mmCIF file with all atom_site columns, C-alpha atoms and ligand atoms in Angstrom:
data_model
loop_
_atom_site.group_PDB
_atom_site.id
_atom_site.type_symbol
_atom_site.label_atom_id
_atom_site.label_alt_id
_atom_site.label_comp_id
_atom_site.label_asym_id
_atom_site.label_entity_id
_atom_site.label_seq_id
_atom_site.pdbx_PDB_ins_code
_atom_site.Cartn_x
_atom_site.Cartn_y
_atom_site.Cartn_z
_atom_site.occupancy
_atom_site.B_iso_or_equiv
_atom_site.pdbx_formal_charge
_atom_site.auth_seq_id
_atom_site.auth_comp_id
_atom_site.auth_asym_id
_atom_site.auth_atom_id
_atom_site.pdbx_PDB_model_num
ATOM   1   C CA  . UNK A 1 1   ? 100.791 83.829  111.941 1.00 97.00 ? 1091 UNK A CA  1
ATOM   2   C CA  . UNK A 1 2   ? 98.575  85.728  109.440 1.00 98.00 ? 1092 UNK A CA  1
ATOM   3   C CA  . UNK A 1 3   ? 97.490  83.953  106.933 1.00 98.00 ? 1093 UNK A CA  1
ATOM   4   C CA  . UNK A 1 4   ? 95.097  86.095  103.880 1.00 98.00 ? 1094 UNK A CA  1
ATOM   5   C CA  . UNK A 1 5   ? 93.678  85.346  100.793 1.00 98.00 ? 1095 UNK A CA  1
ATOM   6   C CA  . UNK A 1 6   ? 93.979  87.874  98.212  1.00 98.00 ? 1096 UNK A CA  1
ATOM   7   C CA  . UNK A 1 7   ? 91.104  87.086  96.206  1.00 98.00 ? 1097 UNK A CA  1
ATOM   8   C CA  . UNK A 1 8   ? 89.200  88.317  92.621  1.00 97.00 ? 1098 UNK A CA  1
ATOM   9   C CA  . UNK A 1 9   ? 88.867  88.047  88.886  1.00 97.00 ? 1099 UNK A CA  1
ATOM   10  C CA  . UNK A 1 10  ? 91.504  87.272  86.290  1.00 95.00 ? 1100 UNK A CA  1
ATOM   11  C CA  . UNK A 1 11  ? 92.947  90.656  85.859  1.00 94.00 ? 1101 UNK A CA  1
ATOM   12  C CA  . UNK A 1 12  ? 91.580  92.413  88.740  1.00 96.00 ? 1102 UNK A CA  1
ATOM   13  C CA  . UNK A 1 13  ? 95.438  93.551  90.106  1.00 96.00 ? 1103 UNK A CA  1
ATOM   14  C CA  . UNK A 1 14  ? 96.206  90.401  92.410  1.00 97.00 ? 1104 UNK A CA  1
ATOM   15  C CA  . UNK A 1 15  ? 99.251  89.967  91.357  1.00 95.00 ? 1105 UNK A CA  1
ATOM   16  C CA  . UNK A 1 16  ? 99.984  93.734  91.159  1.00 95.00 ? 1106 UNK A CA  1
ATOM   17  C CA  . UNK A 1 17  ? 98.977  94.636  94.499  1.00 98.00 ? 1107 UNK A CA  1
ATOM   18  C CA  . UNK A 1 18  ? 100.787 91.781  96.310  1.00 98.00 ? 1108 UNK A CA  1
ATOM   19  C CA  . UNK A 1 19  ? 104.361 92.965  96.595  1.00 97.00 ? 1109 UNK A CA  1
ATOM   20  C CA  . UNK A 1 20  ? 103.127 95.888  98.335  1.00 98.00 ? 1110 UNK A CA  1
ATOM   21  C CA  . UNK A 1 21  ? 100.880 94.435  100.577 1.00 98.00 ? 1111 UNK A CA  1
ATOM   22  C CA  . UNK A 1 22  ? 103.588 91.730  101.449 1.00 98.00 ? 1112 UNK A CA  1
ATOM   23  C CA  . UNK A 1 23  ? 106.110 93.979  102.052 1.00 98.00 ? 1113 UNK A CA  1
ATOM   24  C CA  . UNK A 1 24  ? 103.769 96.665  104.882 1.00 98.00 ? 1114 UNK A CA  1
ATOM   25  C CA  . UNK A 1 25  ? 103.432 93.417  106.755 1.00 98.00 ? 1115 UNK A CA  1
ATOM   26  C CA  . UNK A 1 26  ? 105.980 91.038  106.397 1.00 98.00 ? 1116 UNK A CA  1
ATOM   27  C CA  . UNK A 1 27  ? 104.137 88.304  104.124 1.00 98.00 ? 1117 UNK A CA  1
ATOM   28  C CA  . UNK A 1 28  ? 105.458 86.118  102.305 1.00 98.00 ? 1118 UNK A CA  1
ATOM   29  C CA  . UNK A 1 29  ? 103.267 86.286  98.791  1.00 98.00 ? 1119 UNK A CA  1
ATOM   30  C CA  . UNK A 1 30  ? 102.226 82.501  97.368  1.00 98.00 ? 1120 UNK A CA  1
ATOM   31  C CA  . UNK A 1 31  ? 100.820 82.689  93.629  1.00 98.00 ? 1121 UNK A CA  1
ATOM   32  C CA  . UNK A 1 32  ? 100.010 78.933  92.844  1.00 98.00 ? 1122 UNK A CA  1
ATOM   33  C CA  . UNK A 1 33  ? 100.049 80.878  89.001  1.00 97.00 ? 1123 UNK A CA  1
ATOM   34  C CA  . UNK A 1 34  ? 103.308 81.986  89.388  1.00 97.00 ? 1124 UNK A CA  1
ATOM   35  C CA  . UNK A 1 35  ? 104.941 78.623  91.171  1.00 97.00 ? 1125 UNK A CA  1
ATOM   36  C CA  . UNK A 1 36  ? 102.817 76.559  88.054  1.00 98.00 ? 1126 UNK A CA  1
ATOM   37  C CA  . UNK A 1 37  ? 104.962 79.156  85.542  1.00 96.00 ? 1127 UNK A CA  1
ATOM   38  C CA  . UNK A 1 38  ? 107.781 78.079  87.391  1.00 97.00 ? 1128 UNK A CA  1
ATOM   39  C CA  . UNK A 1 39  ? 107.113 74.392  87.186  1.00 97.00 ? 1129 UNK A CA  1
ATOM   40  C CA  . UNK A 1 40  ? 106.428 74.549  83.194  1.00 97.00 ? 1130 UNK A CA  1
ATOM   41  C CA  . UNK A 1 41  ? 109.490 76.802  82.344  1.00 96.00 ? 1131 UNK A CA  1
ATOM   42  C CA  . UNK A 1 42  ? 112.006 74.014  84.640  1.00 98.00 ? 1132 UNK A CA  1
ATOM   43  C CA  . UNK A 1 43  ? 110.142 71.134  82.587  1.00 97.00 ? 1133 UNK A CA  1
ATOM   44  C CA  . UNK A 1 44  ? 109.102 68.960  85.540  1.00 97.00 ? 1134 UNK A CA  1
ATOM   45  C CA  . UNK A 1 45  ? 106.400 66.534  85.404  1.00 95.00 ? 1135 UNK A CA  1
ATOM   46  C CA  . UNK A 1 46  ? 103.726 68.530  87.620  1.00 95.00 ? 1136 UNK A CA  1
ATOM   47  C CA  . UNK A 1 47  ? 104.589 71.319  85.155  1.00 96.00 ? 1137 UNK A CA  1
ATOM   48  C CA  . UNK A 1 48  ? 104.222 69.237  81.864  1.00 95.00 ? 1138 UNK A CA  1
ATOM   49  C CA  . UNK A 1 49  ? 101.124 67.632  83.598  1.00 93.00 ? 1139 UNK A CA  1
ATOM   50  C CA  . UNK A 1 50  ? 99.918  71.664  84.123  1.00 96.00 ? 1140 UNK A CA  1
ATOM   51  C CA  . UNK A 1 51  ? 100.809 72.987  80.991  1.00 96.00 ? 1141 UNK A CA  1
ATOM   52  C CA  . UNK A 1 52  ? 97.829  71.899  78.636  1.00 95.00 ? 1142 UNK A CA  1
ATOM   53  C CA  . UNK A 1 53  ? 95.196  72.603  81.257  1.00 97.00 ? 1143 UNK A CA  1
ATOM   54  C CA  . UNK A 1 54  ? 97.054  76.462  82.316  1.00 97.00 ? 1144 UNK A CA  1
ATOM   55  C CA  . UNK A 1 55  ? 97.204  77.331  78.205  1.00 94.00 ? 1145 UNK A CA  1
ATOM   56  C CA  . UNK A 1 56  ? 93.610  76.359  77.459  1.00 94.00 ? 1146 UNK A CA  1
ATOM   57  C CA  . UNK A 1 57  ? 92.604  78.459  80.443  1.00 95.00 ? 1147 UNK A CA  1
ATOM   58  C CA  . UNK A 1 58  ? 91.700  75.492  82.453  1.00 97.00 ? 1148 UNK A CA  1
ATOM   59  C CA  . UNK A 1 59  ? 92.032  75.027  86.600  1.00 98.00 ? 1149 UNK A CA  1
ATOM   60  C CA  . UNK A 1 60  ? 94.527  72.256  87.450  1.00 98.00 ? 1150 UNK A CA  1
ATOM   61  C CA  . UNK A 1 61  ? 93.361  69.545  89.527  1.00 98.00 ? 1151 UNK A CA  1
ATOM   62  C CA  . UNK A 1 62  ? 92.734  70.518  93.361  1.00 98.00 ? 1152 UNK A CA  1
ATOM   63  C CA  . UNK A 1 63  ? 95.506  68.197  94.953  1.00 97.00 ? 1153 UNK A CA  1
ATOM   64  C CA  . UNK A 1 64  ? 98.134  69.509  93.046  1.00 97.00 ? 1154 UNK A CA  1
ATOM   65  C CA  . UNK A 1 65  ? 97.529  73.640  94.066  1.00 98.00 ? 1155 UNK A CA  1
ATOM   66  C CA  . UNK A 1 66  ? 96.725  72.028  97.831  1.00 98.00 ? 1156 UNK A CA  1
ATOM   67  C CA  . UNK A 1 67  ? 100.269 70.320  98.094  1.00 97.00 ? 1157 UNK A CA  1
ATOM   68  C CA  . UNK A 1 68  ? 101.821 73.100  96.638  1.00 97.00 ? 1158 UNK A CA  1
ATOM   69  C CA  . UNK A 1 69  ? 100.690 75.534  99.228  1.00 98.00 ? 1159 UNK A CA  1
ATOM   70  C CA  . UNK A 1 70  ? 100.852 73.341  102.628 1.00 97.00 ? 1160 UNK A CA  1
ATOM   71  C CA  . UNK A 1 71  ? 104.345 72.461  101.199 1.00 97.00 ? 1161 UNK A CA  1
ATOM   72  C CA  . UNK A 1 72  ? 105.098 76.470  101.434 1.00 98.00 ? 1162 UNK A CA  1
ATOM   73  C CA  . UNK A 1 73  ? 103.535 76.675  104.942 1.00 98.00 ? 1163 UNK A CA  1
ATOM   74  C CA  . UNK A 1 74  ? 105.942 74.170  106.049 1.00 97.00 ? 1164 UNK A CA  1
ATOM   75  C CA  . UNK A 1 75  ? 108.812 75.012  104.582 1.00 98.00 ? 1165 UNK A CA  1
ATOM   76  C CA  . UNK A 1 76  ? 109.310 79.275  104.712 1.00 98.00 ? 1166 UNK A CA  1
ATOM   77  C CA  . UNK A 1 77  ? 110.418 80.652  107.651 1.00 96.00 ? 1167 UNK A CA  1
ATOM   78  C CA  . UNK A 1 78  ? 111.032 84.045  108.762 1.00 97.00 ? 1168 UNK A CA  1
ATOM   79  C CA  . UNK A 1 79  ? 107.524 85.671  107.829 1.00 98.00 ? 1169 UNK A CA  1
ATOM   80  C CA  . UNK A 1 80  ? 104.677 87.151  110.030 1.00 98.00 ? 1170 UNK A CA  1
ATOM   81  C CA  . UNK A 1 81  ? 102.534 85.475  107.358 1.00 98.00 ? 1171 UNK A CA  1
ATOM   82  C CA  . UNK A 1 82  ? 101.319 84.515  104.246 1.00 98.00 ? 1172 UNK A CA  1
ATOM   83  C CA  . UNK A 1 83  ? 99.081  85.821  101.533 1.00 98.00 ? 1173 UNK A CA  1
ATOM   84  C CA  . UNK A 1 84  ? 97.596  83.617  98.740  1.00 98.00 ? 1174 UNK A CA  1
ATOM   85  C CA  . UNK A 1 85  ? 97.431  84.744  95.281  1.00 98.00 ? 1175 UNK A CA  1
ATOM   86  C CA  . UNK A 1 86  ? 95.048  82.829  93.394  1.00 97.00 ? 1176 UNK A CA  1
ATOM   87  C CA  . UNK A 1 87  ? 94.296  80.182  95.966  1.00 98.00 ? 1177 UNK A CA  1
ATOM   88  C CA  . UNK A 1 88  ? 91.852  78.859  97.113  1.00 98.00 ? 1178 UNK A CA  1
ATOM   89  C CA  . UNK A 1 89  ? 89.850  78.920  93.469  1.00 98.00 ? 1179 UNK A CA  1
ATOM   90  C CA  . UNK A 1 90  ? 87.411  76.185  93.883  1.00 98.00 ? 1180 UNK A CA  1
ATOM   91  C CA  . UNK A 1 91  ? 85.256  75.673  97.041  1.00 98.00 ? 1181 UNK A CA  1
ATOM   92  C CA  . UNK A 1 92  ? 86.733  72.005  97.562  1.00 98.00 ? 1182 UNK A CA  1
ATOM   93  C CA  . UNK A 1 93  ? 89.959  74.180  97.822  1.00 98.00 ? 1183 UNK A CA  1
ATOM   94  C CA  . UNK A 1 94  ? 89.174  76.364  99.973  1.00 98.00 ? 1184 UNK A CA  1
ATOM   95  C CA  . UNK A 1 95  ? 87.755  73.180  102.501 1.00 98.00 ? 1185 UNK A CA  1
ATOM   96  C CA  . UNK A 1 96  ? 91.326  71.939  101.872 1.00 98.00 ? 1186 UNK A CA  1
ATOM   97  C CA  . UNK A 1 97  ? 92.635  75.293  103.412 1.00 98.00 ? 1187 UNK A CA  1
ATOM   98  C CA  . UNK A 1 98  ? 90.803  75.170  106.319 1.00 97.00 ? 1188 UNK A CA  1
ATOM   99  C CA  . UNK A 1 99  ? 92.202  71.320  107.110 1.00 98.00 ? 1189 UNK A CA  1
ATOM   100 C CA  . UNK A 1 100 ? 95.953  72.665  106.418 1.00 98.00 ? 1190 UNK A CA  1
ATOM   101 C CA  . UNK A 1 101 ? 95.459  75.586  108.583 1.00 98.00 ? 1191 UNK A CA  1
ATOM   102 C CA  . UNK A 1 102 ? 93.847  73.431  111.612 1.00 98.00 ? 1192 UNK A CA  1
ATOM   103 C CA  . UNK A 1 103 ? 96.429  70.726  111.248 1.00 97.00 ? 1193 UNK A CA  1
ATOM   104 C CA  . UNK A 1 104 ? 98.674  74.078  112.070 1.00 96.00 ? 1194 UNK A CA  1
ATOM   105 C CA  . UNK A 1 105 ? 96.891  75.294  114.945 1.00 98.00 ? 1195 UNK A CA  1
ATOM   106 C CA  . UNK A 1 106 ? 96.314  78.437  112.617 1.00 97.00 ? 1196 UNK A CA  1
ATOM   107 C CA  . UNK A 1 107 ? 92.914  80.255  111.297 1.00 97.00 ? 1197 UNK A CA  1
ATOM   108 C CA  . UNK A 1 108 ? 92.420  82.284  108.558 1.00 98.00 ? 1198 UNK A CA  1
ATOM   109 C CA  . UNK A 1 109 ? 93.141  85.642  108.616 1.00 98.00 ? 1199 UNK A CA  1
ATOM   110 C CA  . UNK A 1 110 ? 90.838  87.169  106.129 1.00 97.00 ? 1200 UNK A CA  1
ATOM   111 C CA  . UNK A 1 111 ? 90.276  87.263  102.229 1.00 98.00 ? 1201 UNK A CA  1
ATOM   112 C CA  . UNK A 1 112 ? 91.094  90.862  100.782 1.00 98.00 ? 1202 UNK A CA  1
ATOM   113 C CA  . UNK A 1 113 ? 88.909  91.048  97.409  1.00 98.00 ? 1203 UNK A CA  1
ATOM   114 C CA  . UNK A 1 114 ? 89.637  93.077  94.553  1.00 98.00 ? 1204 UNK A CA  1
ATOM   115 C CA  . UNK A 1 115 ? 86.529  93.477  92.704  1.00 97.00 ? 1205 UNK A CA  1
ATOM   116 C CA  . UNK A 1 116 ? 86.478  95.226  88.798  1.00 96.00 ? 1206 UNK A CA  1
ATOM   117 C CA  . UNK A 1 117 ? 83.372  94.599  86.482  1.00 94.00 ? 1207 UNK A CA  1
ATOM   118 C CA  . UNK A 1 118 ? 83.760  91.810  84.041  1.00 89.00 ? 1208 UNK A CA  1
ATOM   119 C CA  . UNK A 1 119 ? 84.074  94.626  81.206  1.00 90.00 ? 1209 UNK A CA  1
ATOM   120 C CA  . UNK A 1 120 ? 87.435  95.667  82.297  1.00 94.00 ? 1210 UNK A CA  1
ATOM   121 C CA  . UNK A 1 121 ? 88.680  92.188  82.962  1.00 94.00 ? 1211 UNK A CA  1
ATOM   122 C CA  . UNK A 1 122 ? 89.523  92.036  78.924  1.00 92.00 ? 1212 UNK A CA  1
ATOM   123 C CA  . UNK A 1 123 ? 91.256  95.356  78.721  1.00 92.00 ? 1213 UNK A CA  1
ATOM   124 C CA  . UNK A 1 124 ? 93.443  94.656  81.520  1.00 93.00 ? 1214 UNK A CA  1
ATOM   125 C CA  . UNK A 1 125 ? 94.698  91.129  80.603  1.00 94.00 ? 1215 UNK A CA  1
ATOM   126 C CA  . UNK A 1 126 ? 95.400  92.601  76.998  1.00 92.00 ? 1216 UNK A CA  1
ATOM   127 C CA  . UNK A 1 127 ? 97.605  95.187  78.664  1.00 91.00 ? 1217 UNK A CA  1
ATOM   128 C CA  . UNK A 1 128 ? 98.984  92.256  80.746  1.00 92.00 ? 1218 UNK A CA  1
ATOM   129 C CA  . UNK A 1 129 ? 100.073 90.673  78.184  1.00 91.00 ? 1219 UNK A CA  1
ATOM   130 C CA  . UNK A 1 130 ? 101.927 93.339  76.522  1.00 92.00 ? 1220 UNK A CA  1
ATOM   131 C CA  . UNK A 1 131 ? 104.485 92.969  79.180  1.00 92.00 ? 1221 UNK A CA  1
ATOM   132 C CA  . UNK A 1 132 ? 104.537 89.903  80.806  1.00 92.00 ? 1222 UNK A CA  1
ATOM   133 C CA  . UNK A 1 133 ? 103.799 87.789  77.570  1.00 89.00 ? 1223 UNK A CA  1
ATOM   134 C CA  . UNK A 1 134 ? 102.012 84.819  79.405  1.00 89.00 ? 1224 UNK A CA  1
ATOM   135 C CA  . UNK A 1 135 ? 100.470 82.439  76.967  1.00 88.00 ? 1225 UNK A CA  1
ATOM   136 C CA  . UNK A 1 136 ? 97.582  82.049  78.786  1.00 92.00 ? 1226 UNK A CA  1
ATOM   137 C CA  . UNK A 1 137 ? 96.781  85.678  78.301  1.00 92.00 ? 1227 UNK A CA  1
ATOM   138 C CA  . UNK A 1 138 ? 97.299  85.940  74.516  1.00 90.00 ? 1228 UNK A CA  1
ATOM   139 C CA  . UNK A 1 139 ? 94.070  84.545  73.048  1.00 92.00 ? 1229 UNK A CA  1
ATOM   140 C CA  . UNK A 1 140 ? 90.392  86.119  73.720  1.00 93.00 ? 1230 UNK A CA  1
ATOM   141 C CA  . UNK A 1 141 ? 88.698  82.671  73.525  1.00 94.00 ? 1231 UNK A CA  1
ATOM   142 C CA  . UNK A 1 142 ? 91.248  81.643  76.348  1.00 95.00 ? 1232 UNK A CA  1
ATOM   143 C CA  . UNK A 1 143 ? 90.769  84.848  78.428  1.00 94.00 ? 1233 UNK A CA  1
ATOM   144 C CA  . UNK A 1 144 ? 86.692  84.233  78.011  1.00 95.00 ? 1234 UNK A CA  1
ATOM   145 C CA  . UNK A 1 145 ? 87.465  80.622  79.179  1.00 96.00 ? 1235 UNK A CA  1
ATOM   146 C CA  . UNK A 1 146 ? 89.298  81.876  82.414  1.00 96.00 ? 1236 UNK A CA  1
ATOM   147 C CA  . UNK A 1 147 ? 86.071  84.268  82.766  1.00 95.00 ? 1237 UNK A CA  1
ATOM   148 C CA  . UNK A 1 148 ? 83.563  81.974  82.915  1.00 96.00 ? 1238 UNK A CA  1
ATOM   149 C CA  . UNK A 1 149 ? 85.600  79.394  85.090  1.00 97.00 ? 1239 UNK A CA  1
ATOM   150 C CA  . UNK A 1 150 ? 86.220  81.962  87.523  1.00 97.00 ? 1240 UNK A CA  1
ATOM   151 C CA  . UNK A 1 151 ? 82.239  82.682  87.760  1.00 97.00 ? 1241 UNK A CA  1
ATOM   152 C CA  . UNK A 1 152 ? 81.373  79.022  87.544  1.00 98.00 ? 1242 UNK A CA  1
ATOM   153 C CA  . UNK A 1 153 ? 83.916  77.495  89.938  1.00 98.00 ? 1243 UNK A CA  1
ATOM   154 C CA  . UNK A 1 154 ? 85.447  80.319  92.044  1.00 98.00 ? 1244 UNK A CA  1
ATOM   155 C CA  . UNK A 1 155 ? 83.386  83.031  92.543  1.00 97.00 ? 1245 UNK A CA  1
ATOM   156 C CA  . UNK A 1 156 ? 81.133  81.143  94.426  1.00 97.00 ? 1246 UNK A CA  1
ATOM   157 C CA  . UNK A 1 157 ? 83.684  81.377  97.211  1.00 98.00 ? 1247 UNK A CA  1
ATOM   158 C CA  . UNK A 1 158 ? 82.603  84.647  98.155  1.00 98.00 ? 1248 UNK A CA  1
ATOM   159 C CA  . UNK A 1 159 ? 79.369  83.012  99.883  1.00 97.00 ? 1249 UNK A CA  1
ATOM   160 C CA  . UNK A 1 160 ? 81.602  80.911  101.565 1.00 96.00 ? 1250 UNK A CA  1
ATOM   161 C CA  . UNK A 1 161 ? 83.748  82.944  103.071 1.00 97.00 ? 1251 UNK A CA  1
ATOM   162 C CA  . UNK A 1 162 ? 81.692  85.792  104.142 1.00 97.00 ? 1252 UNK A CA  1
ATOM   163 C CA  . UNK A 1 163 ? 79.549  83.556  105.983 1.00 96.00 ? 1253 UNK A CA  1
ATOM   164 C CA  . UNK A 1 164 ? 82.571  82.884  107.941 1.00 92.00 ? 1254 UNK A CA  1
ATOM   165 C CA  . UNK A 1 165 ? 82.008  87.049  108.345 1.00 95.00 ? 1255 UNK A CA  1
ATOM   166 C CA  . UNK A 1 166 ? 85.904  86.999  107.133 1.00 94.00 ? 1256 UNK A CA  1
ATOM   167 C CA  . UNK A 1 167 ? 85.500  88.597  103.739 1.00 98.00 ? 1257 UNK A CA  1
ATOM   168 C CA  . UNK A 1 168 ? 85.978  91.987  103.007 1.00 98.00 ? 1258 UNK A CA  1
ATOM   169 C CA  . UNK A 1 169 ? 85.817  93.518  99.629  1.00 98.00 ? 1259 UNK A CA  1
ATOM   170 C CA  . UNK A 1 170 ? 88.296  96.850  97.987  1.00 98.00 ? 1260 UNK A CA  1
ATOM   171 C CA  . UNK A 1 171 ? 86.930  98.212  94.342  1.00 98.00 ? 1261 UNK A CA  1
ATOM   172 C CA  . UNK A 1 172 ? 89.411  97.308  92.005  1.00 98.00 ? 1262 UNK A CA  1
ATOM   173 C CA  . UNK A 1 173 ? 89.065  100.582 90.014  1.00 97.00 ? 1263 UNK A CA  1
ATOM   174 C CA  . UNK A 1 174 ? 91.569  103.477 89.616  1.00 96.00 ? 1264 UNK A CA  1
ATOM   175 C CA  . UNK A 1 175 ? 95.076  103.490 89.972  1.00 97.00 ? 1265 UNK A CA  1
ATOM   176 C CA  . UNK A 1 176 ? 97.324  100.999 91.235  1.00 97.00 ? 1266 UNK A CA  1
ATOM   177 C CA  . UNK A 1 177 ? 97.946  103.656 94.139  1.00 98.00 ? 1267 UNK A CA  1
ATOM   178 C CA  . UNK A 1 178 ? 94.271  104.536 95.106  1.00 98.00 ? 1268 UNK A CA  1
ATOM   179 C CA  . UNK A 1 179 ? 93.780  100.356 95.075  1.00 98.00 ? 1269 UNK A CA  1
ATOM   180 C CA  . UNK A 1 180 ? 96.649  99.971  97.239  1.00 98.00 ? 1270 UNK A CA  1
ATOM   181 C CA  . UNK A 1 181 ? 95.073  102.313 99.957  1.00 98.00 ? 1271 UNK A CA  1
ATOM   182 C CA  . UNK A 1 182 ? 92.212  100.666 99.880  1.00 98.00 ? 1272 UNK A CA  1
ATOM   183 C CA  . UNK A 1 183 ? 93.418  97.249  100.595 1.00 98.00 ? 1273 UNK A CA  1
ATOM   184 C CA  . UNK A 1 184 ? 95.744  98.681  103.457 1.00 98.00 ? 1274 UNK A CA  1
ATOM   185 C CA  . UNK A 1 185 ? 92.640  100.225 105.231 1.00 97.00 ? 1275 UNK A CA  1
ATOM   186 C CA  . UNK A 1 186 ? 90.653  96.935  105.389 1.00 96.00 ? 1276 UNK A CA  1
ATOM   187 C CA  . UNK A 1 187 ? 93.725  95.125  106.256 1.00 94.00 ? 1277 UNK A CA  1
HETATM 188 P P1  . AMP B 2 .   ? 96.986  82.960  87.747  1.00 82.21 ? 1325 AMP B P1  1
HETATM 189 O O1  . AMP B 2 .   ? 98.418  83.343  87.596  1.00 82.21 ? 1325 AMP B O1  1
HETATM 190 O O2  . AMP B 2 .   ? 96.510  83.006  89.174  1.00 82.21 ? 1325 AMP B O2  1
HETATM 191 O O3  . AMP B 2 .   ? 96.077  83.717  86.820  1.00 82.21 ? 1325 AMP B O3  1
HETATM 192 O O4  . AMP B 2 .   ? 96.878  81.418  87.322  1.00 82.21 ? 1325 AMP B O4  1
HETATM 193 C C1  . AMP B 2 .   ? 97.184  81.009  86.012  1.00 82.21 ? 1325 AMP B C1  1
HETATM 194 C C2  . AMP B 2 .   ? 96.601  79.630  85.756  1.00 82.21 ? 1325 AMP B C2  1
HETATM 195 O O5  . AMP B 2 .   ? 97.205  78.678  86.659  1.00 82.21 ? 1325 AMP B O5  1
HETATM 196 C C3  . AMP B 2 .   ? 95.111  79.499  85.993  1.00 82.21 ? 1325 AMP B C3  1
HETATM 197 O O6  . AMP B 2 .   ? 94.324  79.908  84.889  1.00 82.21 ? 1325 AMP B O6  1
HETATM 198 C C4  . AMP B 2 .   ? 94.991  78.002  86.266  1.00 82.21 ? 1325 AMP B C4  1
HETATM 199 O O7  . AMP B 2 .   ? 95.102  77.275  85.056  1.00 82.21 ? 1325 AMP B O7  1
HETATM 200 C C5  . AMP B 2 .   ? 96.250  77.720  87.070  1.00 82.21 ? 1325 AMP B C5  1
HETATM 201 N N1  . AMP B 2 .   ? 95.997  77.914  88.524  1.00 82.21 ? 1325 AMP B N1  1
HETATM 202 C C6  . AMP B 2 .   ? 96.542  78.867  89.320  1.00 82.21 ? 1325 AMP B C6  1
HETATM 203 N N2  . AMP B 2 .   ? 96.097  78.748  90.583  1.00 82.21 ? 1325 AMP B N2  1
HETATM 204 C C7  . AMP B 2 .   ? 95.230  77.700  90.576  1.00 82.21 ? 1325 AMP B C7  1
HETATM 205 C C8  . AMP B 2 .   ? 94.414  77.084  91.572  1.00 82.21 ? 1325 AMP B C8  1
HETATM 206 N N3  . AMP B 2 .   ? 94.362  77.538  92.836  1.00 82.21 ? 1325 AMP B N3  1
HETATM 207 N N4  . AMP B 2 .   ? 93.652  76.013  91.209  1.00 82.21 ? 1325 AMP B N4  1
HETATM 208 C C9  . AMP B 2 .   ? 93.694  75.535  89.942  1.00 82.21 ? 1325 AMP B C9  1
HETATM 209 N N5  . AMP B 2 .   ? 94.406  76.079  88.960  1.00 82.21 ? 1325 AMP B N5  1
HETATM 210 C C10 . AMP B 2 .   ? 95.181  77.147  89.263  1.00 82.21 ? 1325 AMP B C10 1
#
């Protein structure tokens, strides 16, 4: 199995480039994000537990993202892969990943990074949020908060994993198409 981490910014096209790269090679695409939406809009604990943390721009608490994912491993079938979308985002995270994979037999892959300049981070969320309407990405103070977490808490992942000589980075600038070639050269 193939298992990558698409990795980068708030805003940086994760989320946008994921079908795509799912599709060319049969992953299946995890967002932690996306499942947490899902939690909060079916009103489950985990989800009311989330929301406060997810609107203030806040990471939820390790264990939670960690039991989400190895859940996924163990339950979808069918796939040549997977590619995570927004995990691992904190270095005790990413430790966590390695365990779940070797409890699998399974390595990583490699992380695919999207990288765009903090400066465009702003003007991409605001366009975000023009069509998806996410809470999260309605208030500046909230979009700064998710800025500086990022640099504080996940950014320092990139250290991480390209000492493990895994990590390869794609500019995040241009079109959706010219991004999308990138990524599928690396990969
Ligand atoms: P995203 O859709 O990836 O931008 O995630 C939206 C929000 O969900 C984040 O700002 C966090 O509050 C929460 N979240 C998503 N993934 C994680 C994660 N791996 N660890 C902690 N919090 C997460």
């Amino acid at each position: 199995m193939k298992y990558y981490i698409l990795f980068g910014p708030p805003g940086a096209g994760k989320g946008t480039q994921a079908g795509a790269m799912a599709e060319k090679f049969n992953l299946k695409h995890i967002s932690t994000g996306e499942l947490l939406r899902g939690e909060i809009a079916a009103g489950t604990p985990l989800g009311l537990q989330a929301k406060a943390l997810i609107d203030a721009g806040n990471l939820v608490p390790d264990e939670v993202v960690e039991g989400m994912i190895e859940d996924k491993f163990n339950t979808i079938k069918g796939v040549d892969g997977f590619l995570l979308d927004g995990f691992p985002r904190t270095e005790a995270q990413a430790v966590a990943l390695d365990e779940i994979l070797e409890r699998r037999g399974e390595k990583l892959t490699g992380v695919v990074s999207i990288m765009i300049p903090d400066g465009m981070i702003m003007e991409r969320i605001r366009h975000r949020a023009e069509i998806e309407g996410r809470a999260d990405d309605a208030r500046d103070e909230i979009i700064l908060n998710r800025i500086s977490t990022y640099h504080a808490k996940t950014e320092p992942l990139i250290a991480f994993y390209k000492a493990s000589g895994r990590y390869r980075e794609v500019d995040g600038t241009g079109t959706i198409e010219e991004v999308r070639e990138r990524i599928f050269e690396i990969m």
